[in-house]
């Protein structure tokens, strides 16, 4: 149920954010027509932007799935002790071992 509520909050927040952007453009064009100086956004538009951003953030948090543990021990208990030091990125197959082996066979 919270996923649906979260998605609804995200949609409402995005709609409010789009409305605030459109209202900002209207306010700027009104100031140009009235030949007034731009001193900043009106408080209601700033408040609308903040509320929209908070709704989007809260909706994203609600719409995510269940969080998993980030404990290192939770991952370690699934692995054997012998495999803990295996690091495939350090494996090198082009080394001097072949040449040494050829010399040892002579």
PDB file of C-alpha atoms in Angstrom:
ATOM      1  CA  UNK A   1       0.000   0.000   0.000  1.00  0.00           C
ATOM      2  CA  UNK A   2       2.800   2.446   0.779  1.00  0.00           C
ATOM      3  CA  UNK A   3       4.223   2.003  -2.720  1.00  0.00           C
ATOM      4  CA  UNK A   4       1.009   3.335  -4.212  1.00  0.00           C
ATOM      5  CA  UNK A   5       0.957   6.232  -1.775  1.00  0.00           C
ATOM      6  CA  UNK A   6       4.612   6.955  -2.538  1.00  0.00           C
ATOM      7  CA  UNK A   7       4.052   6.979  -6.277  1.00  0.00           C
ATOM      8  CA  UNK A   8       1.053   9.251  -5.833  1.00  0.00           C
ATOM      9  CA  UNK A   9       3.138  11.641  -3.752  1.00  0.00           C
ATOM     10  CA  UNK A  10       5.834  11.673  -6.431  1.00  0.00           C
ATOM     11  CA  UNK A  11       3.272  12.457  -9.125  1.00  0.00           C
ATOM     12  CA  UNK A  12       1.706  15.220  -7.044  1.00  0.00           C
ATOM     13  CA  UNK A  13       5.145  16.637  -6.268  1.00  0.00           C
ATOM     14  CA  UNK A  14       6.139  16.618  -9.932  1.00  0.00           C
ATOM     15  CA  UNK A  15       2.872  18.296 -10.880  1.00  0.00           C
ATOM     16  CA  UNK A  16       3.437  20.978  -8.242  1.00  0.00           C
ATOM     17  CA  UNK A  17       6.996  21.454  -9.463  1.00  0.00           C
ATOM     18  CA  UNK A  18       5.793  21.868 -13.047  1.00  0.00           C
ATOM     19  CA  UNK A  19       3.136  24.337 -11.879  1.00  0.00           C
ATOM     20  CA  UNK A  20       5.718  26.318  -9.936  1.00  0.00           C
ATOM     21  CA  UNK A  21       7.971  26.473 -13.011  1.00  0.00           C
ATOM     22  CA  UNK A  22       5.114  27.651 -15.208  1.00  0.00           C
ATOM     23  CA  UNK A  23       4.071  30.239 -12.608  1.00  0.00           C
ATOM     24  CA  UNK A  24       7.659  31.475 -12.431  1.00  0.00           C
ATOM     25  CA  UNK A  25       7.714  32.000 -16.190  1.00  0.00           C
ATOM     26  CA  UNK A  26       4.403  33.864 -15.967  1.00  0.00           C
ATOM     27  CA  UNK A  27       5.742  36.046 -13.151  1.00  0.00           C
ATOM     28  CA  UNK A  28       8.863  36.913 -15.167  1.00  0.00           C
ATOM     29  CA  UNK A  29       6.820  37.809 -18.250  1.00  0.00           C
ATOM     30  CA  UNK A  30       4.485  39.939 -16.103  1.00  0.00           C
ATOM     31  CA  UNK A  31       7.471  41.847 -14.720  1.00  0.00           C
ATOM     32  CA  UNK A  32       8.766  42.467 -18.248  1.00  0.00           C
ATOM     33  CA  UNK A  33       5.385  43.763 -19.381  1.00  0.00           C
ATOM     34  CA  UNK A  34       5.028  45.977 -16.320  1.00  0.00           C
ATOM     35  CA  UNK A  35       8.631  47.142 -16.780  1.00  0.00           C
ATOM     36  CA  UNK A  36       9.468  46.335 -13.188  1.00  0.00           C
ATOM     37  CA  UNK A  37      12.789  45.092 -11.900  1.00  0.00           C
ATOM     38  CA  UNK A  38      13.155  41.438 -10.973  1.00  0.00           C
ATOM     39  CA  UNK A  39      13.939  41.204  -7.280  1.00  0.00           C
ATOM     40  CA  UNK A  40      13.234  37.528  -6.713  1.00  0.00           C
ATOM     41  CA  UNK A  41      10.446  35.004  -6.653  1.00  0.00           C
ATOM     42  CA  UNK A  42       7.335  35.652  -4.612  1.00  0.00           C
ATOM     43  CA  UNK A  43       7.144  33.711  -1.371  1.00  0.00           C
ATOM     44  CA  UNK A  44       4.258  31.545  -2.523  1.00  0.00           C
ATOM     45  CA  UNK A  45       6.265  30.243  -5.495  1.00  0.00           C
ATOM     46  CA  UNK A  46       9.298  29.541  -3.323  1.00  0.00           C
ATOM     47  CA  UNK A  47       7.105  27.725  -0.827  1.00  0.00           C
ATOM     48  CA  UNK A  48       5.457  25.743  -3.621  1.00  0.00           C
ATOM     49  CA  UNK A  49       8.881  24.646  -4.928  1.00  0.00           C
ATOM     50  CA  UNK A  50       9.994  23.527  -1.476  1.00  0.00           C
ATOM     51  CA  UNK A  51       6.766  21.631  -0.803  1.00  0.00           C
ATOM     52  CA  UNK A  52       7.009  19.953  -4.221  1.00  0.00           C
ATOM     53  CA  UNK A  53      10.596  18.891  -3.602  1.00  0.00           C
ATOM     54  CA  UNK A  54       9.717  17.511  -0.162  1.00  0.00           C
ATOM     55  CA  UNK A  55       6.738  15.606  -1.568  1.00  0.00           C
ATOM     56  CA  UNK A  56       8.923  14.091  -4.284  1.00  0.00           C
ATOM     57  CA  UNK A  57      11.605  13.051  -1.800  1.00  0.00           C
ATOM     58  CA  UNK A  58       9.105  11.588   0.640  1.00  0.00           C
ATOM     59  CA  UNK A  59       7.309   9.775  -2.180  1.00  0.00           C
ATOM     60  CA  UNK A  60      10.534   8.242  -3.476  1.00  0.00           C
ATOM     61  CA  UNK A  61      11.388   6.975  -0.002  1.00  0.00           C
ATOM     62  CA  UNK A  62       7.927   5.441   0.396  1.00  0.00           C
ATOM     63  CA  UNK A  63       7.889   3.861  -3.062  1.00  0.00           C
ATOM     64  CA  UNK A  64      11.164   1.986  -2.686  1.00  0.00           C
ATOM     65  CA  UNK A  65      11.176  -1.645  -1.701  1.00  0.00           C
ATOM     66  CA  UNK A  66      12.301  -3.096   1.542  1.00  0.00           C
ATOM     67  CA  UNK A  67      15.799  -2.088   2.547  1.00  0.00           C
ATOM     68  CA  UNK A  68      18.358  -4.838   3.011  1.00  0.00           C
ATOM     69  CA  UNK A  69      20.951  -5.065   5.733  1.00  0.00           C
ATOM     70  CA  UNK A  70      24.363  -3.636   5.016  1.00  0.00           C
ATOM     71  CA  UNK A  71      26.145  -5.558   7.723  1.00  0.00           C
ATOM     72  CA  UNK A  72      29.368  -7.120   6.524  1.00  0.00           C
ATOM     73  CA  UNK A  73      28.760 -10.186   8.660  1.00  0.00           C
ATOM     74  CA  UNK A  74      25.517 -10.945   6.828  1.00  0.00           C
ATOM     75  CA  UNK A  75      27.488 -11.456   3.621  1.00  0.00           C
ATOM     76  CA  UNK A  76      30.379 -13.247   5.288  1.00  0.00           C
ATOM     77  CA  UNK A  77      28.241 -15.948   6.843  1.00  0.00           C
ATOM     78  CA  UNK A  78      27.314 -17.164   3.347  1.00  0.00           C
ATOM     79  CA  UNK A  79      30.937 -17.648   2.249  1.00  0.00           C
ATOM     80  CA  UNK A  80      33.472 -20.231   3.283  1.00  0.00           C
ATOM     81  CA  UNK A  81      36.592 -19.069   5.070  1.00  0.00           C
ATOM     82  CA  UNK A  82      38.848 -20.345   2.275  1.00  0.00           C
ATOM     83  CA  UNK A  83      37.200 -18.090  -0.310  1.00  0.00           C
ATOM     84  CA  UNK A  84      37.470 -14.853   1.655  1.00  0.00           C
ATOM     85  CA  UNK A  85      40.911 -13.969   0.319  1.00  0.00           C
ATOM     86  CA  UNK A  86      40.135 -14.808  -3.322  1.00  0.00           C
ATOM     87  CA  UNK A  87      40.439 -11.756  -5.503  1.00  0.00           C
ATOM     88  CA  UNK A  88      39.867 -12.509  -9.174  1.00  0.00           C
ATOM     89  CA  UNK A  89      40.997  -9.047 -10.224  1.00  0.00           C
ATOM     90  CA  UNK A  90      44.537  -9.803  -9.050  1.00  0.00           C
ATOM     91  CA  UNK A  91      44.848 -13.030 -11.046  1.00  0.00           C
ATOM     92  CA  UNK A  92      47.580 -12.666 -13.675  1.00  0.00           C
ATOM     93  CA  UNK A  93      48.010 -15.255 -16.402  1.00  0.00           C
ATOM     94  CA  UNK A  94      50.758 -13.593 -18.444  1.00  0.00           C
ATOM     95  CA  UNK A  95      53.775 -13.955 -16.187  1.00  0.00           C
ATOM     96  CA  UNK A  96      57.257 -15.491 -16.164  1.00  0.00           C
ATOM     97  CA  UNK A  97      56.070 -18.875 -14.928  1.00  0.00           C
ATOM     98  CA  UNK A  98      55.935 -20.353 -18.403  1.00  0.00           C
ATOM     99  CA  UNK A  99      59.515 -19.437 -19.149  1.00  0.00           C
ATOM    100  CA  UNK A 100      60.722 -20.708 -15.792  1.00  0.00           C
ATOM    101  CA  UNK A 101      58.853 -23.960 -16.382  1.00  0.00           C
ATOM    102  CA  UNK A 102      60.502 -24.337 -19.804  1.00  0.00           C
ATOM    103  CA  UNK A 103      63.937 -23.783 -18.218  1.00  0.00           C
ATOM    104  CA  UNK A 104      63.201 -26.332 -15.508  1.00  0.00           C
ATOM    105  CA  UNK A 105      62.327 -28.991 -18.106  1.00  0.00           C
ATOM    106  CA  UNK A 106      65.746 -28.713 -19.828  1.00  0.00           C
TER     107      UNK A 106
END
